[in-house]
XYZ file of N, CA and C in Angstrom:
723
model
N -76.298 -9.039 -65.800
C -76.218 -7.581 -65.852
C -75.884 -7.143 -67.268
N -76.621 -6.172 -67.798
C -76.370 -5.682 -69.143
C -75.249 -4.671 -69.117
N -74.203 -4.860 -69.943
C -73.083 -3.939 -69.914
C -73.477 -2.550 -70.386
N -72.872 -1.535 -69.818
C -73.089 -0.176 -70.247
C -72.160 0.098 -71.412
N -72.712 0.331 -72.585
C -71.901 0.506 -73.770
C -71.498 1.969 -73.916
N -70.225 2.219 -73.951
C -69.687 3.561 -74.146
C -68.659 3.464 -75.264
N -68.383 4.574 -75.930
C -67.423 4.514 -77.036
C -66.058 4.015 -76.569
N -65.487 3.102 -77.327
C -64.176 2.563 -76.988
C -63.103 3.246 -77.829
N -61.978 3.486 -77.213
C -60.796 4.005 -77.903
C -59.681 3.026 -77.570
N -59.525 1.956 -78.375
C -58.628 0.861 -77.992
C -57.215 1.287 -77.633
N -56.628 2.194 -78.404
C -55.246 2.597 -78.103
C -55.167 3.298 -76.757
N -56.136 4.184 -76.480
C -56.113 4.891 -75.198
C -56.449 3.945 -74.051
N -57.364 3.007 -74.278
C -57.676 2.020 -73.237
C -56.455 1.157 -72.935
N -55.689 0.812 -73.972
C -54.456 0.057 -73.757
C -53.489 0.871 -72.891
N -53.333 2.146 -73.234
C -52.386 2.997 -72.514
C -52.813 3.250 -71.074
N -54.112 3.457 -70.866
C -54.585 3.887 -69.552
C -54.986 2.729 -68.643
N -55.315 1.567 -69.211
C -55.821 0.457 -68.398
C -54.920 -0.768 -68.470
N -54.621 -1.245 -69.684
C -54.091 -2.598 -69.835
C -52.572 -2.704 -69.827
N -51.884 -1.725 -70.395
C -50.448 -1.871 -70.605
C -49.688 -2.080 -69.299
N -50.145 -1.441 -68.237
C -49.444 -1.540 -66.947
C -49.475 -2.946 -66.361
N -50.376 -3.799 -66.850
C -50.469 -5.156 -66.308
C -49.178 -5.955 -66.560
N -48.409 -5.546 -67.546
C -47.198 -6.287 -67.901
C -45.928 -5.687 -67.294
N -46.077 -4.705 -66.419
C -44.903 -4.096 -65.780
C -44.003 -5.132 -65.110
N -44.536 -6.120 -64.355
C -43.634 -7.118 -63.748
C -42.803 -7.875 -64.779
N -43.387 -8.137 -65.947
C -42.647 -8.817 -67.015
C -41.517 -7.932 -67.522
N -41.822 -6.664 -67.800
C -40.789 -5.752 -68.283
C -39.652 -5.650 -67.269
N -40.016 -5.495 -66.003
C -39.000 -5.334 -64.960
C -38.116 -6.574 -64.849
N -38.726 -7.759 -64.892
C -37.971 -9.001 -64.752
C -36.984 -9.175 -65.909
N -37.431 -8.885 -67.125
C -36.565 -9.037 -68.289
C -35.414 -8.037 -68.234
N -35.714 -6.795 -67.921
C -34.661 -5.780 -67.883
C -33.640 -6.080 -66.789
N -34.121 -6.566 -65.646
C -33.193 -6.907 -64.570
C -32.313 -8.084 -64.980
N -32.901 -9.080 -65.613
C -32.134 -10.269 -65.995
C -31.043 -9.926 -67.008
N -31.351 -9.012 -67.931
C -30.403 -8.669 -68.984
C -29.508 -7.495 -68.606
N -29.713 -6.928 -67.430
C -28.884 -5.815 -67.002
C -29.071 -4.565 -67.847
N -30.311 -4.320 -68.294
C -30.583 -3.122 -69.091
C -30.300 -1.886 -68.244
N -29.486 -0.995 -68.768
C -29.097 0.184 -68.022
C -28.342 1.156 -68.900
N -27.570 2.070 -68.304
C -26.821 3.046 -69.100
C -25.950 2.364 -70.156
N -26.066 2.838 -71.368
C -25.278 2.275 -72.458
C -25.986 1.201 -73.253
N -27.078 0.645 -72.728
C -27.828 -0.378 -73.462
C -28.614 0.263 -74.591
N -28.500 -0.301 -75.773
C -29.330 0.134 -76.905
C -30.428 -0.909 -77.078
N -31.680 -0.495 -76.883
C -32.807 -1.432 -76.834
C -33.838 -1.085 -77.889
N -34.339 -2.130 -78.548
C -35.421 -1.997 -79.519
C -36.604 -2.822 -79.035
N -37.788 -2.200 -78.957
C -39.001 -2.904 -78.583
C -39.926 -3.070 -79.775
N -40.177 -4.323 -80.186
C -41.137 -4.598 -81.253
C -42.529 -4.747 -80.648
N -43.559 -4.289 -81.381
C -44.923 -4.244 -80.829
C -44.892 -3.481 -79.513
N -44.333 -2.286 -79.553
C -44.080 -1.536 -78.312
C -45.312 -0.863 -77.750
N -46.477 -1.032 -78.379
C -47.708 -0.468 -77.833
C -47.636 1.039 -77.728
N -48.027 1.571 -76.582
C -47.983 3.014 -76.371
C -46.749 3.429 -75.578
N -45.768 2.526 -75.496
C -44.440 2.928 -75.068
C -44.062 2.761 -73.615
N -44.893 2.098 -72.798
C -44.553 1.993 -71.382
C -43.251 1.230 -71.163
N -43.059 0.118 -71.874
C -41.823 -0.656 -71.706
C -40.608 0.164 -72.126
N -40.748 0.977 -73.164
C -39.644 1.840 -73.582
C -39.361 2.900 -72.522
N -40.420 3.448 -71.954
C -40.256 4.448 -70.898
C -39.500 3.860 -69.716
N -39.824 2.623 -69.354
C -39.131 1.968 -68.251
C -37.669 1.713 -68.579
N -37.380 1.384 -69.849
C -35.990 1.175 -70.257
C -35.193 2.470 -70.176
N -35.789 3.570 -70.635
C -35.076 4.849 -70.575
C -34.869 5.289 -69.135
N -35.800 4.952 -68.239
C -35.634 5.291 -66.822
C -34.438 4.562 -66.220
N -34.072 3.425 -66.806
C -32.899 2.678 -66.345
C -31.613 3.172 -67.015
N -31.739 4.156 -67.910
C -30.573 4.719 -68.563
C -30.328 4.226 -69.969
N -31.189 3.338 -70.474
C -30.989 2.785 -71.812
C -31.366 3.796 -72.889
N -30.833 3.588 -74.076
C -31.250 4.314 -75.267
C -32.252 3.412 -75.982
N -33.514 3.832 -76.062
C -34.578 2.937 -76.524
C -35.247 3.459 -77.782
N -35.729 2.525 -78.591
C -36.529 2.819 -79.775
C -37.585 1.730 -79.888
N -38.662 2.023 -80.604
C -39.732 1.042 -80.722
C -40.327 0.995 -82.113
N -40.991 -0.114 -82.391
C -41.724 -0.292 -83.645
C -43.123 -0.788 -83.296
N -44.127 -0.191 -83.896
C -45.524 -0.523 -83.603
C -46.351 -0.222 -84.848
N -47.160 -1.205 -85.299
C -47.915 -1.036 -86.539
C -49.254 -0.317 -86.332
N -49.741 -0.244 -85.100
C -51.006 0.436 -84.832
C -50.736 1.945 -84.767
N -51.294 2.678 -85.725
C -50.992 4.112 -85.833
C -51.414 4.880 -84.585
N -52.589 4.549 -84.032
C -53.061 5.270 -82.847
C -52.131 5.046 -81.660
N -51.600 3.838 -81.520
C -50.657 3.569 -80.433
C -49.345 4.323 -80.653
N -48.905 4.386 -81.896
C -47.684 5.139 -82.199
C -47.845 6.591 -81.777
N -48.974 7.187 -82.107
C -49.200 8.591 -81.763
C -49.193 8.808 -80.259
N -49.823 7.922 -79.508
C -49.818 8.052 -78.049
C -48.415 7.853 -77.486
N -47.673 6.897 -78.051
C -46.306 6.660 -77.578
C -45.450 7.895 -77.779
N -45.598 8.542 -78.907
C -44.782 9.728 -79.189
C -45.096 10.867 -78.224
N -46.331 10.919 -77.747
C -46.706 11.960 -76.787
C -46.117 11.677 -75.411
N -46.117 10.419 -74.985
C -45.735 10.089 -73.610
C -44.238 9.881 -73.425
N -43.507 9.617 -74.518
C -42.096 9.292 -74.387
C -41.216 10.536 -74.460
N -40.060 10.510 -73.788
C -39.171 11.673 -73.805
C -38.533 11.888 -75.174
N -38.061 13.089 -75.391
C -37.388 13.424 -76.637
C -36.197 12.492 -76.846
N -36.027 12.066 -78.072
C -34.911 11.183 -78.387
C -35.295 9.725 -78.501
N -36.499 9.352 -78.025
C -36.980 7.975 -78.152
C -37.796 7.879 -79.442
N -37.353 7.050 -80.351
C -37.995 6.914 -81.655
C -39.024 5.790 -81.625
N -40.235 6.078 -82.098
C -41.255 5.045 -82.290
C -41.770 5.177 -83.712
N -41.702 4.092 -84.460
C -42.096 4.127 -85.863
C -42.933 2.904 -86.188
N -43.546 2.917 -87.381
C -44.370 1.778 -87.800
C -43.531 0.672 -88.416
N -42.262 0.948 -88.677
C -41.348 -0.051 -89.199
C -40.135 -0.143 -88.266
N -39.354 -1.203 -88.406
C -38.164 -1.369 -87.582
C -37.184 -0.240 -87.886
N -36.784 0.544 -86.882
C -35.854 1.648 -87.133
C -34.544 1.140 -87.737
N -33.968 1.964 -88.577
C -32.746 1.559 -89.248
C -31.482 2.057 -88.583
N -31.587 2.511 -87.323
C -30.414 3.085 -86.668
C -29.762 2.114 -85.691
N -29.923 0.793 -85.925
C -29.271 -0.203 -85.070
C -27.794 -0.286 -85.386
N -27.079 -1.296 -84.927
C -27.642 -2.459 -84.226
C -27.941 -2.165 -82.765
N -28.744 -3.070 -82.161
C -29.161 -2.940 -80.777
C -28.559 -4.065 -79.933
N -28.411 -3.791 -78.650
C -27.903 -4.806 -77.725
C -29.007 -5.755 -77.278
N -30.236 -5.218 -77.187
C -31.392 -5.991 -76.731
C -32.567 -5.703 -77.659
N -33.240 -6.758 -78.116
C -34.472 -6.633 -78.891
C -35.560 -7.384 -78.136
N -36.689 -6.724 -77.855
C -37.776 -7.371 -77.120
C -39.008 -7.508 -78.006
N -39.700 -8.617 -77.835
C -41.000 -8.832 -78.455
C -41.900 -9.406 -77.366
N -42.483 -8.517 -76.562
C -43.249 -8.938 -75.402
C -44.601 -9.543 -75.763
N -44.983 -9.480 -77.049
C -46.257 -10.067 -77.498
C -46.010 -11.097 -78.596
N -44.873 -11.771 -78.524
C -44.484 -12.696 -79.590
C -45.480 -13.831 -79.777
N -46.218 -14.179 -78.725
C -47.096 -15.349 -78.799
C -48.498 -15.025 -79.289
N -48.839 -13.738 -79.450
C -50.211 -13.475 -79.873
C -50.316 -12.404 -80.949
N -50.298 -11.145 -80.590
C -50.700 -10.132 -81.561
C -49.549 -9.540 -82.361
N -48.384 -10.138 -82.331
C -47.243 -9.527 -82.989
C -47.494 -9.254 -84.472
N -47.095 -8.072 -84.907
C -47.216 -7.704 -86.311
C -45.879 -7.801 -87.019
N -44.868 -8.323 -86.319
C -43.526 -8.398 -86.881
C -43.095 -9.857 -86.976
N -42.412 -10.175 -88.068
C -42.018 -11.544 -88.317
C -40.625 -11.869 -87.827
N -40.184 -13.130 -88.025
C -38.864 -13.556 -87.554
C -37.723 -12.683 -88.068
N -37.836 -12.226 -89.309
C -36.770 -11.400 -89.857
C -36.594 -10.094 -89.124
N -37.706 -9.561 -88.576
C -37.626 -8.297 -87.847
C -36.849 -8.437 -86.545
N -36.833 -9.655 -85.990
C -36.134 -9.867 -84.719
C -34.630 -9.689 -84.868
N -34.117 -9.990 -86.036
C -32.667 -9.972 -86.229
C -32.182 -8.850 -87.142
N -33.108 -8.140 -87.778
C -32.717 -7.109 -88.744
C -31.850 -6.031 -88.111
N -32.172 -5.628 -86.889
C -31.426 -4.557 -86.227
C -30.477 -5.114 -85.173
N -30.166 -6.401 -85.276
C -29.322 -7.045 -84.276
C -27.950 -7.353 -84.854
N -27.072 -7.778 -83.985
C -25.739 -8.203 -84.384
C -25.403 -9.469 -83.610
N -24.311 -10.098 -83.919
C -23.917 -11.308 -83.207
C -23.818 -11.020 -81.712
N -24.507 -11.846 -80.927
C -24.500 -11.684 -79.489
C -25.654 -10.885 -78.933
N -26.406 -10.208 -79.792
C -27.565 -9.447 -79.320
C -28.552 -10.359 -78.601
N -29.081 -9.890 -77.474
C -30.107 -10.639 -76.748
C -31.478 -10.318 -77.324
N -32.245 -11.360 -77.646
C -33.597 -11.209 -78.164
C -34.552 -11.890 -77.184
N -35.566 -11.165 -76.747
C -36.518 -11.686 -75.769
C -37.881 -11.862 -76.419
N -38.425 -13.065 -76.338
C -39.773 -13.376 -76.807
C -40.626 -13.706 -75.591
N -41.813 -13.135 -75.513
C -42.662 -13.365 -74.344
C -44.093 -13.636 -74.762
N -44.839 -14.269 -73.857
C -46.240 -14.570 -74.109
C -46.896 -15.159 -72.875
N -48.118 -15.648 -73.048
C -48.880 -16.213 -71.943
C -48.151 -17.416 -71.332
N -48.320 -17.592 -70.029
C -47.788 -18.749 -69.337
C -48.692 -19.953 -69.482
N -48.446 -21.010 -68.717
C -49.276 -22.222 -68.804
C -50.754 -21.902 -68.538
N -51.669 -22.523 -69.280
C -53.093 -22.233 -69.105
C -53.573 -22.357 -67.670
N -53.048 -23.351 -66.927
C -53.501 -23.541 -65.551
C -53.029 -22.438 -64.619
N -52.099 -21.595 -65.086
C -51.606 -20.487 -64.283
C -52.182 -19.151 -64.729
N -53.107 -19.175 -65.673
C -53.644 -17.934 -66.236
C -55.157 -17.870 -66.046
N -55.597 -16.969 -65.184
C -57.034 -16.779 -64.993
C -57.691 -16.255 -66.265
N -56.910 -15.651 -67.136
C -57.454 -15.100 -68.373
C -57.710 -16.170 -69.424
N -57.264 -17.401 -69.178
C -57.422 -18.478 -70.154
C -58.864 -18.641 -70.648
N -59.887 -18.659 -69.769
C -61.259 -18.788 -70.274
C -61.659 -17.638 -71.204
N -61.099 -16.457 -70.973
C -61.400 -15.325 -71.860
C -60.767 -15.523 -73.230
N -59.584 -16.112 -73.264
C -58.939 -16.391 -74.548
C -59.739 -17.419 -75.339
N -60.254 -18.439 -74.630
C -61.078 -19.450 -75.302
C -62.405 -18.828 -75.770
N -62.934 -17.884 -74.978
C -64.151 -17.177 -75.370
C -63.915 -16.402 -76.663
N -62.766 -15.737 -76.766
C -62.452 -14.987 -77.987
C -62.431 -15.911 -79.198
N -61.861 -17.110 -79.030
C -61.835 -18.068 -80.137
C -63.243 -18.518 -80.508
N -64.062 -18.825 -79.487
C -65.411 -19.317 -79.760
C -66.248 -18.264 -80.479
N -66.190 -17.020 -80.017
C -66.985 -15.961 -80.635
C -66.505 -15.636 -82.042
N -65.214 -15.873 -82.289
C -64.676 -15.649 -83.635
C -64.914 -16.854 -84.540
N -65.496 -17.934 -83.985
C -65.786 -19.157 -84.726
C -64.509 -19.751 -85.329
N -63.497 -19.916 -84.461
C -62.233 -20.499 -84.905
C -61.777 -21.514 -83.870
N -60.919 -22.437 -84.245
C -60.416 -23.421 -83.282
C -59.635 -22.723 -82.167
N -59.564 -23.348 -80.998
C -58.780 -22.758 -79.905
C -57.339 -22.503 -80.333
N -56.841 -21.315 -80.016
C -55.468 -20.970 -80.387
C -54.495 -21.715 -79.482
N -53.559 -22.469 -80.060
C -52.596 -23.196 -79.232
C -51.587 -22.237 -78.607
N -51.009 -22.650 -77.457
C -49.932 -21.879 -76.846
C -48.700 -21.925 -77.750
N -48.150 -20.768 -78.045
C -46.956 -20.719 -78.883
C -45.756 -21.266 -78.114
N -44.912 -22.020 -78.809
C -43.663 -22.503 -78.253
C -42.612 -21.423 -78.513
N -42.305 -20.638 -77.489
C -41.415 -19.502 -77.673
C -40.013 -19.942 -78.083
N -39.545 -21.064 -77.528
C -38.234 -21.573 -77.914
C -38.185 -21.930 -79.384
N -39.265 -22.573 -79.858
C -39.325 -22.944 -81.274
C -39.387 -21.705 -82.161
N -40.114 -20.672 -81.709
C -40.161 -19.416 -82.460
C -38.768 -18.824 -82.602
N -38.012 -18.872 -81.504
C -36.656 -18.332 -81.531
C -35.784 -19.102 -82.525
N -35.878 -20.426 -82.499
C -35.067 -21.248 -83.400
C -35.433 -20.971 -84.855
N -36.746 -20.839 -85.135
C -37.172 -20.555 -86.511
C -36.647 -19.214 -86.998
N -36.418 -18.300 -86.065
C -35.878 -16.988 -86.430
C -34.356 -17.013 -86.551
N -33.764 -18.198 -86.372
C -32.319 -18.306 -86.479
C -31.583 -17.903 -85.221
N -32.270 -17.942 -84.077
C -31.691 -17.539 -82.800
C -31.319 -18.757 -81.966
N -30.495 -18.539 -80.961
C -30.056 -19.622 -80.073
C -30.613 -19.359 -78.669
N -31.645 -20.118 -78.234
C -32.185 -19.910 -76.883
C -31.123 -20.169 -75.819
N -31.047 -19.274 -74.830
C -30.049 -19.415 -73.766
C -30.665 -19.357 -72.372
N -31.961 -19.102 -72.269
C -32.581 -19.032 -70.947
C -34.064 -18.750 -71.054
N -34.756 -18.891 -69.942
C -36.199 -18.673 -69.917
C -36.618 -18.284 -68.510
N -37.821 -17.744 -68.395
C -38.328 -17.377 -67.083
C -39.837 -17.275 -67.097
N -40.409 -17.170 -65.911
C -41.851 -17.030 -65.749
C -42.107 -15.937 -64.718
N -43.086 -15.088 -64.995
C -43.343 -13.918 -64.153
C -44.838 -13.813 -63.871
N -45.199 -13.545 -62.625
C -46.596 -13.298 -62.273
C -46.996 -11.900 -62.730
N -48.057 -11.837 -63.530
C -48.580 -10.558 -64.024
C -50.091 -10.533 -63.807
N -50.539 -10.307 -62.581
C -51.988 -10.271 -62.345
C -52.643 -9.104 -63.055
N -53.838 -9.345 -63.559
C -54.630 -8.292 -64.176
C -55.592 -7.775 -63.111
N -55.427 -6.551 -62.702
C -56.303 -5.956 -61.698
C -57.011 -4.743 -62.271
N -58.332 -4.701 -62.114
C -59.137 -3.622 -62.682
C -59.997 -2.967 -61.608
N -60.256 -1.680 -61.789
C -61.063 -0.930 -60.821
C -62.502 -1.419 -60.793
N -62.971 -1.999 -61.862
C -64.338 -2.497 -61.938
C -64.570 -3.248 -63.228
N -65.804 -3.701 -63.399
C -66.164 -4.513 -64.551
C -65.967 -3.780 -65.873
N -66.435 -2.522 -65.918
C -66.326 -1.757 -67.153
C -64.867 -1.567 -67.550
N -64.018 -1.284 -66.564
C -62.596 -1.128 -66.830
C -61.989 -2.426 -67.352
N -62.397 -3.557 -66.781
C -61.887 -4.845 -67.223
C -62.282 -5.128 -68.670
N -63.535 -4.868 -69.013
C -63.997 -5.102 -70.378
C -63.203 -4.244 -71.354
N -63.043 -2.978 -71.030
C -62.312 -2.070 -71.923
C -60.853 -2.503 -72.056
N -60.249 -2.864 -70.940
C -58.854 -3.280 -70.986
C -58.661 -4.520 -71.829
N -59.508 -5.521 -71.631
C -59.369 -6.763 -72.390
C -59.622 -6.543 -73.883
N -60.609 -5.710 -74.215
C -60.864 -5.422 -75.619
C -59.690 -4.690 -76.267
N -58.969 -3.901 -75.492
C -57.865 -3.115 -76.050
C -56.675 -3.970 -76.446
N -56.629 -5.231 -75.992
C -55.492 -6.092 -76.315
C -55.454 -6.489 -77.778
N -56.577 -6.419 -78.468
C -56.664 -6.887 -79.843
C -57.050 -8.348 -79.951
N -57.072 -9.067 -78.825
C -57.379 -10.489 -78.850
C -58.834 -10.761 -79.231
N -59.708 -9.761 -79.056
C -61.125 -9.940 -79.359
C -61.528 -9.285 -80.678
N -60.588 -8.781 -81.446
C -60.945 -8.071 -82.673
C -61.728 -8.954 -83.639
N -61.263 -10.187 -83.836
C -61.964 -11.096 -84.751
C -63.341 -11.451 -84.208
N -63.447 -11.594 -82.876
C -64.737 -11.902 -82.262
C -65.732 -10.763 -82.470
N -65.257 -9.525 -82.337
C -66.132 -8.373 -82.537
C -66.614 -8.320 -83.978
N -65.723 -8.616 -84.907
C -66.140 -8.621 -86.325
C -67.161 -9.714 -86.596
N -67.031 -10.859 -85.926
C -67.916 -11.992 -86.192
C -69.240 -11.889 -85.455
N -69.201 -11.479 -84.186
C -70.402 -11.519 -83.342
C -70.967 -10.153 -83.008
N -70.210 -9.100 -83.248
C -70.676 -7.755 -82.934
C -70.235 -7.328 -81.544
N -70.014 -6.032 -81.335
C -69.486 -5.546 -80.054
C -70.407 -5.791 -78.868
N -71.721 -5.678 -79.071
C -72.647 -5.849 -77.956
C -72.563 -7.264 -77.385
N -72.588 -8.270 -78.260
C -72.521 -9.659 -77.810
C -71.186 -9.957 -77.147
N -70.095 -9.459 -77.724
C -68.777 -9.724 -77.155
C -68.644 -9.107 -75.775
N -69.068 -7.864 -75.612
C -68.977 -7.217 -74.302
C -69.825 -7.956 -73.265
N -71.020 -8.374 -73.652
C -71.897 -9.094 -72.739
C -71.239 -10.393 -72.269
N -70.652 -11.138 -73.196
C -70.056 -12.429 -72.825
C -68.768 -12.258 -72.025
N -67.995 -11.216 -72.323
C -66.817 -10.945 -71.503
C -67.236 -10.648 -70.072
N -68.241 -9.817 -69.920
C -68.703 -9.449 -68.584
C -69.175 -10.674 -67.808
N -69.888 -11.578 -68.481
C -70.342 -12.804 -67.820
C -69.150 -13.680 -67.430
N -68.143 -13.748 -68.293
C -66.974 -14.585 -68.013
C -66.128 -14.034 -66.875
N -66.287 -12.761 -66.558
C -65.515 -12.140 -65.477
C -66.096 -12.427 -64.091
N -67.295 -13.020 -64.043
C -67.982 -13.222 -62.766
C -67.119 -13.894 -61.697
N -66.335 -14.945 -62.016
C -65.538 -15.602 -60.971
C -64.428 -14.715 -60.397
N -64.116 -13.642 -61.066
C -62.978 -12.818 -60.663
C -63.389 -11.484 -60.045
N -64.712 -11.275 -59.910
C -65.186 -10.055 -59.257
C -65.085 -10.215 -57.751
N -64.564 -9.179 -57.098
C -64.429 -9.211 -55.650
C -65.532 -8.388 -55.000
N -65.664 -8.522 -53.693
C -66.771 -7.892 -52.967
C -66.794 -6.376 -53.134
N -65.610 -5.778 -53.314
C -65.555 -4.323 -53.454
C -65.775 -3.855 -54.888
N -66.107 -4.787 -55.793
C -66.390 -4.423 -57.176
C -65.196 -4.494 -58.105
N -64.002 -4.649 -57.552
C -62.821 -4.765 -58.396
C -62.766 -6.144 -59.046
N -61.936 -6.258 -60.068
C -61.738 -7.527 -60.774
C -60.260 -7.892 -60.654
N -59.993 -9.134 -60.237
C -58.618 -9.572 -60.011
C -58.406 -10.911 -60.688
N -57.443 -10.963 -61.632
C -57.200 -12.162 -62.422
C -55.712 -12.515 -62.349
N -55.329 -13.477 -61.533
C -53.916 -13.891 -61.483
C -53.494 -14.501 -62.820
N -52.332 -14.113 -63.295
C -51.797 -14.641 -64.554
C -50.296 -14.829 -64.441
N -49.779 -15.727 -65.231
C -48.332 -15.888 -65.368
C -47.966 -15.690 -66.829
N -46.872 -14.996 -67.047
C -46.320 -14.843 -68.396
C -44.947 -15.502 -68.423
N -44.549 -15.948 -69.577
C -43.246 -16.588 -69.717
C -42.439 -15.866 -70.787
N -41.144 -16.003 -70.701
C -40.283 -15.391 -71.712
C -39.090 -16.295 -71.994
N -38.557 -16.150 -73.184
C -37.346 -16.859 -73.594
C -36.312 -15.812 -73.990
N -35.096 -16.000 -73.518
C -33.970 -15.158 -73.941
C -33.164 -15.960 -74.955
N -32.918 -15.362 -76.103
C -32.127 -16.005 -77.144
C -31.033 -15.039 -77.597
N -30.050 -15.588 -78.284
C -28.940 -14.774 -78.773
C -28.831 -14.927 -80.285
N -28.393 -13.858 -80.926
C -28.060 -13.934 -82.345
C -26.702 -14.604 -82.481
N -26.597 -15.706 -83.211
C -25.309 -16.415 -83.334
C -24.212 -15.510 -83.916
């Protein structure tokens, strides 16, 4: 089937389609750390702000940092007054909790950013894809590498990332985060909005990438036209010494 090509707006597609797929991860982390009234939370790579919105709903005081300008603008529209989202790490810390829910892939922030707004005892959460055998999206990740003409991206060792940042790992967890889409077109748009296919689009062109994504989704299409991809995400909780 030839994909129907329509203009893509990656930041809006992330906000409207893809970001909600990680809600179980956000909920699990916040519950584990007891995020609530009085918690000062910083979200790195905060996207269009859904995780921050969930933190404020629990009573936390939240701020975010995001390098994608379009995502920053959408976050500022959707978030309540008083929630700061900037392209750099806000300087109004320290924070009790720092999250990096995309530490294993598209993060635009380095190890120093994890601790810049932290203090001794601050909880830092790093998250990313779970084991390949638990992720239906794994073939799509390998497709992105192939189309970008690069070696397969290895799974990041979140514990090692924490140690390199000067943190002390104290716990870990795994959360089911199925990707569910209303249809094929929605799935293609959502996956493209992650940024994981950006290099592939530059190398192979948008038409070829969309066509191959659609073909790779075939095993996950259901009789009613929806697309369902079971996935697991993992996270590490570390502390600033």
